[in-house]
N, CA and C of each residue as an Amber inpcrd file, in Angstrom:
protein
   285
  46.4910000  41.8510000 -33.7580000  47.8260000  41.6730000 -33.2300000
  48.1090000  40.1870000 -33.0620000  49.3200000  39.7710000 -33.3460000
  49.7140000  38.3890000 -33.1540000  49.9560000  38.1150000 -31.6770000
  49.5770000  36.9250000 -31.2170000  49.7790000  36.6280000 -29.7990000
  51.2550000  36.4940000 -29.4580000  51.5730000  36.7640000 -28.2180000
  52.9090000  36.5900000 -27.6650000  52.8350000  35.3960000 -26.7270000
  53.8460000  34.5270000 -26.7560000  53.8480000  33.3540000 -25.8900000
  54.8410000  33.5570000 -24.7610000  54.3820000  33.3230000 -23.5400000
  55.2070000  33.4960000 -22.3480000  54.8240000  32.4270000 -21.3420000
  55.7640000  31.5820000 -20.9610000  55.5020000  30.5270000 -19.9720000
  54.2290000  29.7540000 -20.2790000  54.1040000  29.2760000 -21.5120000
  52.9570000  28.4820000 -21.9520000  51.6610000  29.2950000 -21.9830000
  51.7620000  30.6180000 -22.0090000  50.5930000  31.4850000 -22.1350000
  50.6250000  32.1630000 -23.4900000  49.4900000  32.2120000 -24.1370000
  49.3300000  33.0030000 -25.3460000  48.6370000  34.2910000 -24.9240000
  49.3130000  35.3960000 -25.1420000  48.7830000  36.6790000 -24.6840000
  48.7430000  37.6440000 -25.8580000  47.5750000  38.2010000 -26.1420000
  47.5390000  39.3260000 -27.0640000  47.0490000  40.5130000 -26.2430000
  46.6120000  41.5410000 -26.8710000  46.2120000  42.7270000 -26.1190000
  45.0320000  42.4640000 -25.1990000  44.1800000  41.5170000 -25.5470000
  42.9280000  41.3710000 -24.8290000  42.6480000  39.9720000 -24.2840000
  43.2520000  38.9560000 -24.8620000  42.9150000  37.5830000 -24.5180000
  44.1520000  36.8610000 -23.9960000  43.9950000  36.1590000 -22.8740000
  45.0410000  35.2800000 -22.3590000  44.5240000  33.8580000 -22.4390000
  45.3250000  32.9640000 -23.0070000  44.9930000  31.5450000 -23.0720000
  46.1880000  30.7960000 -22.5020000  45.9520000  30.0250000 -21.4490000
  47.0530000  29.3100000 -20.8080000  46.6240000  27.8840000 -20.4740000
  47.5240000  26.9410000 -20.7170000  47.2840000  25.5530000 -20.3700000
  47.9200000  25.2670000 -19.0220000  47.1030000  24.7730000 -18.0950000
  47.5890000  24.4050000 -16.7700000  48.3550000  23.0860000 -16.8430000
  49.1070000  22.7780000 -15.8020000  49.8580000  21.5240000 -15.7410000
  48.9420000  20.3110000 -15.8290000  47.6860000  20.4460000 -15.3860000
  46.7350000  19.3320000 -15.4380000  46.0760000  19.1800000 -16.8100000
  46.4580000  20.0270000 -17.7690000  45.9310000  19.9370000 -19.1250000
  44.7150000  20.7910000 -19.3980000  44.1070000  21.3320000 -18.3580000
  42.9500000  22.2110000 -18.5350000  43.4230000  23.5900000 -18.9740000
  42.5570000  24.2980000 -19.6820000  42.9130000  25.5760000 -20.2900000
  42.0870000  26.6940000 -19.6710000  42.7600000  27.7920000 -19.3390000
  42.1020000  29.0080000 -18.8590000  42.1160000  30.0110000 -20.0010000
  40.9440000  30.4990000 -20.3720000  40.8200000  31.5780000 -21.3500000
  40.2500000  32.7870000 -20.6080000  40.9520000  33.9080000 -20.6960000
  40.5290000  35.1140000 -19.9790000  40.4680000  36.2760000 -20.9650000
  39.3240000  36.9640000 -21.0040000  39.0970000  38.0800000 -21.9230000
  39.1010000  39.3900000 -21.1350000  40.1850000  40.1340000 -21.2510000
  40.3420000  41.3960000 -20.5350000  39.2670000  42.4090000 -20.9030000
  38.8110000  42.3940000 -22.1570000  37.7820000  43.3450000 -22.5840000
  36.4610000  43.1450000 -21.8520000  36.1640000  41.9100000 -21.4900000
  34.9130000  41.6350000 -20.7820000  35.0080000  41.9620000 -19.2980000
  36.2060000  41.9110000 -18.7340000  36.3890000  42.0980000 -17.2900000
  35.9110000  43.4860000 -16.8500000  35.1010000  43.4960000 -15.7840000
  34.6250000  44.7690000 -15.2220000  35.2410000  45.0430000 -13.8540000
  36.1510000  44.1660000 -13.4240000  36.8370000  44.3810000 -12.1580000
  36.0130000  44.0560000 -10.9360000  35.0130000  43.1970000 -11.0680000
  34.1840000  42.8360000  -9.9150000  34.9950000  42.1000000  -8.8480000
  35.9450000  41.2590000  -9.2880000  36.8820000  40.6470000  -8.3590000
  36.5910000  39.2850000  -7.7770000  35.4570000  38.6330000  -8.0630000
  35.2370000  37.3280000  -7.4300000  36.2470000  36.2770000  -7.8700000
  36.8400000  36.4400000  -9.0340000  37.8380000  35.4720000  -9.4900000
  39.0480000  35.4660000  -8.5710000  39.4750000  36.6530000  -8.1500000
  40.6420000  36.7630000  -7.2760000  40.3400000  36.3110000  -5.8510000
  39.0770000  36.2510000  -5.4990000  38.6900000  35.7130000  -4.1880000
  38.6500000  34.1880000  -4.2610000  38.0740000  33.6610000  -5.3260000
  37.9230000  32.2090000  -5.4700000  39.2530000  31.5090000  -5.7410000
  40.1040000  32.1230000  -6.5350000  41.3920000  31.5260000  -6.9150000
  42.4620000  32.6090000  -6.8220000  42.8130000  32.9670000  -5.6040000
  43.6730000  34.1290000  -5.3680000  45.1110000  33.9610000  -5.8390000
  45.5520000  32.7530000  -6.0560000  46.9070000  32.5550000  -6.5670000
  46.9500000  32.5190000  -8.0880000  45.8220000  32.2610000  -8.7130000
  45.7410000  32.2500000 -10.1800000  45.4480000  33.6480000 -10.7010000
  44.4550000  34.3130000 -10.1260000  44.0320000  35.6270000 -10.5960000
  44.4580000  36.7090000  -9.6180000  45.0700000  37.7460000 -10.1480000
  45.4680000  38.9190000  -9.3640000  44.7890000  40.1350000  -9.9570000
  44.4540000  41.0850000  -9.1040000  43.8360000  42.3330000  -9.5570000
  44.9310000  43.3750000  -9.7720000  44.9500000  43.9520000 -10.9490000
  45.9400000  44.9800000 -11.2870000  45.5040000  46.3290000 -10.7200000
  46.3800000  47.2940000 -10.8560000  46.1010000  48.6460000 -10.3670000
  44.8690000  49.2560000 -11.0170000  44.5630000  48.8390000 -12.2630000
  43.3940000  49.3950000 -12.9460000  42.0960000  48.6910000 -12.5400000
  42.1980000  47.7210000 -11.6160000  41.0160000  47.0340000 -11.1190000
  40.6460000  45.7820000 -11.8870000  41.3270000  45.5170000 -12.9950000
  41.0310000  44.3250000 -13.7870000  41.9750000  43.1930000 -13.3960000
  41.5250000  41.9700000 -13.6540000  42.3020000  40.7960000 -13.2830000
  43.3270000  40.4250000 -14.3470000  44.3540000  39.6950000 -13.9130000
  45.3030000  39.0480000 -14.8040000  45.4710000  37.6070000 -14.3330000
  45.8950000  36.7420000 -15.2400000  46.2640000  35.3820000 -14.8580000
  47.7140000  35.4550000 -14.4150000  47.9440000  35.2540000 -13.1240000
  49.2850000  35.3740000 -12.5650000  50.0110000  34.0280000 -12.5440000
  49.3860000  33.0210000 -11.9680000  49.9730000  31.6830000 -11.8810000
  48.8770000  30.6720000 -12.1790000  48.8090000  30.1650000 -13.4030000
  47.6980000  29.2900000 -13.7770000  47.6070000  28.0060000 -12.9510000
  48.7020000  27.6160000 -12.3140000  48.7210000  26.4030000 -11.4990000
  48.6790000  26.7030000 -10.0050000  48.4060000  27.9460000  -9.6410000
  48.4940000  28.3800000  -8.2600000  47.3940000  27.8910000  -7.3400000
  46.2820000  27.4570000  -7.8970000  45.1510000  26.9680000  -7.1030000
  44.6340000  25.6780000  -7.7230000  43.9400000  24.8630000  -6.9260000
  43.3400000  23.6490000  -7.4810000  42.3150000  23.9810000  -8.5630000
  42.0990000  23.0300000  -9.4480000  41.1420000  23.2290000 -10.5410000
  39.7700000  23.6260000 -10.0160000  39.3350000  23.0550000  -8.9100000
  38.0180000  23.3920000  -8.3620000  37.9040000  24.8840000  -8.0600000
  38.9730000  25.4940000  -7.5730000  38.9620000  26.9280000  -7.2760000
  38.9110000  27.7530000  -8.5590000  39.6120000  27.2980000  -9.5900000
  39.6080000  28.0060000 -10.8730000  38.2280000  27.9170000 -11.5170000
  37.5950000  26.7560000 -11.4080000  36.2260000  26.6040000 -11.9120000
  35.2800000  27.5170000 -11.1460000  35.4530000  27.5990000  -9.8380000
  34.6270000  28.5170000  -9.0360000  34.8350000  29.9570000  -9.4890000
  36.0720000  30.3170000  -9.7890000  36.3680000  31.6730000 -10.2730000
  35.6300000  31.9540000 -11.5760000  35.6770000  31.0050000 -12.5030000
  34.9820000  31.1850000 -13.7890000  33.4790000  31.2750000 -13.5790000
  32.9470000  30.4290000 -12.7230000  31.5010000  30.4380000 -12.4750000
  31.0410000  31.6950000 -11.7480000  31.9410000  32.3380000 -11.0090000
  31.5550000  33.5260000 -10.2380000  31.6970000  34.8220000 -11.0220000
  32.3400000  34.7760000 -12.1750000  32.5230000  35.9950000 -12.9710000
  31.1760000  36.4510000 -13.5290000  30.7510000  37.6690000 -13.1890000
  29.4210000  38.1150000 -13.6300000  29.3140000  38.4070000 -15.1230000
  30.4470000  38.5440000 -15.8050000  30.4110000  38.8710000 -17.2350000
  31.0320000  37.7700000 -18.1040000  31.2800000  36.6130000 -17.5190000
  31.8000000  35.4480000 -18.2490000  33.1100000  35.7500000 -18.9740000
  34.0100000  36.4630000 -18.2910000  35.3100000  36.8030000 -18.8780000
  36.2910000  35.6320000 -18.7980000  35.9450000  34.6010000 -18.0130000
  36.8270000  33.4490000 -17.8190000  36.1170000  32.1940000 -18.2990000
  36.7970000  31.4330000 -19.1280000  36.2800000  30.1510000 -19.5940000
  37.3300000  29.0880000 -19.2820000  36.8940000  27.9700000 -18.7410000
  37.7720000  26.8450000 -18.4640000  37.3970000  25.7130000 -19.4170000
  38.4080000  25.1560000 -20.0780000  38.1860000  24.0240000 -20.9880000
  39.0500000  22.8560000 -20.5420000  38.5510000  21.6490000 -20.7900000
  39.3500000  20.4710000 -20.4740000  40.3930000  20.2560000 -21.5710000
  41.2040000  19.2260000 -21.4160000  42.3000000  18.9920000 -22.3540000
  41.8310000  18.6490000 -23.7610000  40.5530000  18.3120000 -23.9130000
  39.9920000  18.0300000 -25.2310000  39.2960000  19.2470000 -25.8410000
  39.3380000  20.3790000 -25.1350000  38.7370000  21.6030000 -25.6500000
  37.2790000  21.7940000 -25.3090000  36.7240000  20.9200000 -24.4540000
  35.3180000  21.0460000 -24.0480000  35.2030000  22.0440000 -22.8980000
  34.2820000  22.9660000 -23.0200000  34.0750000  23.9540000 -21.9710000
  33.4900000  23.2850000 -20.7370000  34.1660000  23.4940000 -19.5870000
  33.6730000  22.9220000 -18.3320000  33.1870000  24.0010000 -17.3630000
  33.5540000  25.2500000 -17.5980000  33.0520000  26.3480000 -16.7760000
  33.2150000  27.6490000 -17.5660000  32.2900000  28.5670000 -17.4110000
  30.9830000  28.4000000 -16.7700000  30.1220000  27.4790000 -17.6360000
  29.0280000  26.9840000 -17.0500000  28.1550000  26.0990000 -17.8250000
  27.6180000  26.8050000 -19.0640000  27.5920000  26.0880000 -20.1670000
  26.9890000  26.6610000 -21.3810000  25.4960000  26.7260000 -21.2100000
  24.8940000  27.7660000 -21.7580000  23.4330000  27.9120000 -21.6600000
  22.7740000  27.3430000 -22.8700000
C-alpha cells in the first residue's frame, strides 16, 4: 500500500514515520506493538493507547525528545525507532 501523508506523517497500514519540529524522526511499527504500554507512560502526549491496546503517534511534538527516547528505549519489542535529522538511529541503541 502507498503511504498516506497527514500533518507531516507518512502513514501506511502498519508503519508511521513522522518528523518532529526538532528534526528528529519517530518510526513506529504497529505490527511489532504488543500493547505493553511503556511508551504511553514515558511520552504520554506523543503516544496514545487505542481501544485495541496498541499505541498510535498522536502528537509527535507533545513531549520533549528525552521522553520520546525513553519511550523507544522502554518498548520491549523495539516497535519505536528514533532517528536524528541525518537519519542516524539514536534510540533504541543498536546492538
